[in-house]
Coordinates of C-alpha atoms in Angstrom, one line a residue:
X1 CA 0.0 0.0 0.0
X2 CA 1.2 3.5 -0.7
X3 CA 2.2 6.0 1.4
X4 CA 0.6 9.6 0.9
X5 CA 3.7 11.8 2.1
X6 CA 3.5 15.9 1.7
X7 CA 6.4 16.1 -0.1
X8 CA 6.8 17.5 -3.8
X9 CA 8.3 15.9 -6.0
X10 CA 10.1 18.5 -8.3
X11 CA 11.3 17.2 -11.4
X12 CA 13.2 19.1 -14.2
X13 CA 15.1 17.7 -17.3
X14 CA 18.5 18.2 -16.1
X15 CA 21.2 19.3 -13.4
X16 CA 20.3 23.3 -13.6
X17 CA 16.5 22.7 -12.3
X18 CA 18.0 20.3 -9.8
X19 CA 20.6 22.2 -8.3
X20 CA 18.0 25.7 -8.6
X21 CA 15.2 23.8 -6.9
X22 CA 17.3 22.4 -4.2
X23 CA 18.3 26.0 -3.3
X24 CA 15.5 27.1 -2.6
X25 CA 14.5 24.6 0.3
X26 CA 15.3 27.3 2.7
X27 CA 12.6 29.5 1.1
X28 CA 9.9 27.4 1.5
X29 CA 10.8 25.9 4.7
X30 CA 7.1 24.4 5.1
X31 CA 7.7 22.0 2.3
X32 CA 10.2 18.9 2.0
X33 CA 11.2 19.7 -1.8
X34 CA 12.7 16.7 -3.5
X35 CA 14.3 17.8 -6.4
X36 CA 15.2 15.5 -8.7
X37 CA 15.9 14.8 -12.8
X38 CA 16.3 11.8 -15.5
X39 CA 20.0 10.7 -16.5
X40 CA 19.4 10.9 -19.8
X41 CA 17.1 13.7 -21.5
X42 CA 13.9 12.1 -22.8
X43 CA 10.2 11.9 -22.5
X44 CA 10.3 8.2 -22.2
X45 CA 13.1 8.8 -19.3
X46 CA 10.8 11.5 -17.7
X47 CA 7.5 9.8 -18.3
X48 CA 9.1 6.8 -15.7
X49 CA 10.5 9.5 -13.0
X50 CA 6.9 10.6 -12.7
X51 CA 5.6 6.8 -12.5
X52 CA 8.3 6.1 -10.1
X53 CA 7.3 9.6 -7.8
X54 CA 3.2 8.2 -8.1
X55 CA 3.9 4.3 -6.7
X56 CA 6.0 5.8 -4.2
X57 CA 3.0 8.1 -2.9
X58 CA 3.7 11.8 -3.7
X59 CA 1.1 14.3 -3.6
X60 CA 2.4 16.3 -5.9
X61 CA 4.5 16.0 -8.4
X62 CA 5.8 19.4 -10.6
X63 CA 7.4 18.9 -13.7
X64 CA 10.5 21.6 -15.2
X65 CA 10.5 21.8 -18.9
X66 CA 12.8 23.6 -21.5
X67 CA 10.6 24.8 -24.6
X68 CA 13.5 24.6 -27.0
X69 CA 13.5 20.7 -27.3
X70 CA 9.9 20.7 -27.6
X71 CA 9.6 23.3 -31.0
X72 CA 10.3 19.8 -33.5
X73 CA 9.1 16.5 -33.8
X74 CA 8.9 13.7 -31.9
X75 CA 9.3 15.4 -28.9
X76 CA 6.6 17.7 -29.7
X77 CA 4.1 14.8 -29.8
X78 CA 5.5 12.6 -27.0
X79 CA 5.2 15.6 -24.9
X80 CA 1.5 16.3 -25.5
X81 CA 1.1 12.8 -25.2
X82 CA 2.6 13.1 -21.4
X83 CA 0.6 15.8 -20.4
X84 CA -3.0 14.4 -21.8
X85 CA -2.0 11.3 -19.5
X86 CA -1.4 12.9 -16.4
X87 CA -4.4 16.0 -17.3
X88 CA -6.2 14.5 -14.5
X89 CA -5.1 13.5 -11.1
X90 CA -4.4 9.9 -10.3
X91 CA -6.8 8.7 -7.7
X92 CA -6.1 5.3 -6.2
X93 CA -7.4 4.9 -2.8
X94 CA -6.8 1.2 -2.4
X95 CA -3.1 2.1 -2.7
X96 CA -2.9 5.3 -0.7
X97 CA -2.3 7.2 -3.7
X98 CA -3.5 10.6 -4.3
X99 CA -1.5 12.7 -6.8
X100 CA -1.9 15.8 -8.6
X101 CA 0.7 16.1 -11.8
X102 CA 2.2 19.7 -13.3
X103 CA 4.3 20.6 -15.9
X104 CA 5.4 24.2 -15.9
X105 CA 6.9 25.5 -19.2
X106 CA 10.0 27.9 -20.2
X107 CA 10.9 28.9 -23.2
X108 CA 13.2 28.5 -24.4
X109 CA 15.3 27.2 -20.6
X110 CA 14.7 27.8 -17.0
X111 CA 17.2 30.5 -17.4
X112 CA 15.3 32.8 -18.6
X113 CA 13.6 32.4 -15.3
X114 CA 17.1 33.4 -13.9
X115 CA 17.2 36.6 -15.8
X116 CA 13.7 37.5 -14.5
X117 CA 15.7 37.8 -11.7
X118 CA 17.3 40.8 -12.5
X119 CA 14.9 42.3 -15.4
X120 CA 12.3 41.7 -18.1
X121 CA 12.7 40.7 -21.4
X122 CA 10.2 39.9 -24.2
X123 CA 12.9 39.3 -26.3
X124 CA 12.9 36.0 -28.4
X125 CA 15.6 33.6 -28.0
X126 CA 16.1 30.8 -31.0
X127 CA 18.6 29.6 -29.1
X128 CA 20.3 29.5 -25.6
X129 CA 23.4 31.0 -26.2
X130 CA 22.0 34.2 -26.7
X131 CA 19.8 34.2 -23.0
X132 CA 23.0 33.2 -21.2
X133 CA 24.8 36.0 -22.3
X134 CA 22.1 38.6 -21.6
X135 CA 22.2 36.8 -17.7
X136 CA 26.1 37.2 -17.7
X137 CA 25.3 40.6 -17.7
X138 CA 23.7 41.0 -14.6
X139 CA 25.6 38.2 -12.7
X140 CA 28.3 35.2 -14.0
X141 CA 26.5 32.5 -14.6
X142 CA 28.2 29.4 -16.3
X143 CA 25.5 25.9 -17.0
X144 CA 27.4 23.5 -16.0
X145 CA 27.6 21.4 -12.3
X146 CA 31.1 22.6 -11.1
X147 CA 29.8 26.3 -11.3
X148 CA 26.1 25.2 -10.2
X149 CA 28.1 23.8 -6.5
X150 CA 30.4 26.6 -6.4
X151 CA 27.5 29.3 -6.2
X152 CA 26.0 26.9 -2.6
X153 CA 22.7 27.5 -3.8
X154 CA 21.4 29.3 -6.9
X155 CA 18.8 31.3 -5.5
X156 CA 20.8 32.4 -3.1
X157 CA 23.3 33.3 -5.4
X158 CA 21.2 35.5 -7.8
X159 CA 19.7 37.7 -4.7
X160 CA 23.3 38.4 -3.2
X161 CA 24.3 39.6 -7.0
X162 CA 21.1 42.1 -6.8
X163 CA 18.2 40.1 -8.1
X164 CA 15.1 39.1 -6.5
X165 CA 12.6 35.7 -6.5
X166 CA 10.1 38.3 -6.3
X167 CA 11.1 40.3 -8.9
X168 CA 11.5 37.1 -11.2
X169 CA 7.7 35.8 -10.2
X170 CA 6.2 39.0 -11.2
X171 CA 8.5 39.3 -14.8
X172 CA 7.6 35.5 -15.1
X173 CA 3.5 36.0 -14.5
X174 CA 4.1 39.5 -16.5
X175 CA 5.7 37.3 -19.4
X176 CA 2.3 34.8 -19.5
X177 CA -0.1 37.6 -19.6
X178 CA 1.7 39.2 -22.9
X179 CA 1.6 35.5 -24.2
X180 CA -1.6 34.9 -23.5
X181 CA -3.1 38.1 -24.7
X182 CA -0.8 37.9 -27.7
X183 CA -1.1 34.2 -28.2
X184 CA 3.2 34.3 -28.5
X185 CA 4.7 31.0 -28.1
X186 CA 8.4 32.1 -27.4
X187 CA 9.9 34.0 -24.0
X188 CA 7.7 33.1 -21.6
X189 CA 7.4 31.5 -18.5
X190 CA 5.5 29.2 -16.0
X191 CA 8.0 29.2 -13.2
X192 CA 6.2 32.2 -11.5
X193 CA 2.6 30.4 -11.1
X194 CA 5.3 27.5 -9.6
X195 CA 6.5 29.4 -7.1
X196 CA 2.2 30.8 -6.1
X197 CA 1.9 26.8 -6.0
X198 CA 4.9 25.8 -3.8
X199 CA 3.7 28.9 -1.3
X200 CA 0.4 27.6 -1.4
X201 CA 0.6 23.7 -0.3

């Protein structure tokens, strides 16, 4: 029988949601955030990280995705796919399992999120290159893990250099209102509404 624990489950694609999402345990001190992401980059490889989170009885379970990878086929289909499956929550109360999927969307990368930080940008980024030097701007930022441990703690990191998580949610919830009302599909992103979640479990 499964275990119901109040923990999320916060899966992203690779080691910069990881490492980001582990830094900011000491914001939301009321939650137990497990951070966690796939060894290889895949639908198929983050389709089974959210099976394996459900058996072993999360409530919820908030998925990190990069945009840019999901612009061409397959993994434009095998993506939709994922999110049609898990549209509903799973309900299995012979098992102890109640479990509410999300996926929140950046595009193109989570680091744009990063640079929300520090200032808006509508801009549109085909690639990442690009984004990462507008954030090398404002602070050194490097995507790899030796920098990511060096920093102890991303968020942490980004508000000692002058940004804000504040700052960042309101550029990020400013950036889905222009898409929405504009019906954009680039520079946007869902990390903001994340955060409104996280502070509200």
């Amino acid at each position: 029988m499964g275990k119901l624990r109040q923990t999320t489950l916060i899966l992203g694609e690779g080691p910069t949601e990881f490492f980001y999402f582990k830094s900011l345990c000491d914001v939301f001190k009321h939650l137990t955030i497990k951070p966690d992401y796939p060894k290889h980059t895949s639908i198929r490889e983050l389709e089974l990280k959210i099976s394996d989170g459900v058996a072993m009885g999360y409530r919820h379970i908030f998925c990190i995705i990069d945009m840019d990878t999901k612009d061409i086929e397959p993994e434009r289909s095998q993506y939709q796919k994922l999110k049609a499956k898990y549209a509903k929550p799973i309900n299995k109360p012979k098992k102890g399992i109640y479990c509410d999927v999300e996926f929140f969307e950046t595009h193109c990368c989570t680091e744009l999120f990063f640079l929300y930080y520090f200032r808006y940008t509508s801009r549109p980024y085909k690639t990442q290159e690009p984004l990462l030097k507008d954030l090398n701007q404002y602070v050194e930022y490097k995507k790899n893990t030796d920098f990511f441990i060096r920093t102890k703690g991303l968020h942490n990191y980004f508000e000692r250099n002058g940004g804000s998580l504040e700052k960042a949610m309101t550029n990020a919830n400013h950036s889905m209102e222009e898409k929405e009302k504009e019906g954009k599909n680039y520079t946007y992103s869902e990390l903001g509404r994340l955060m409104e979640r996280l502070k509200d479990i």
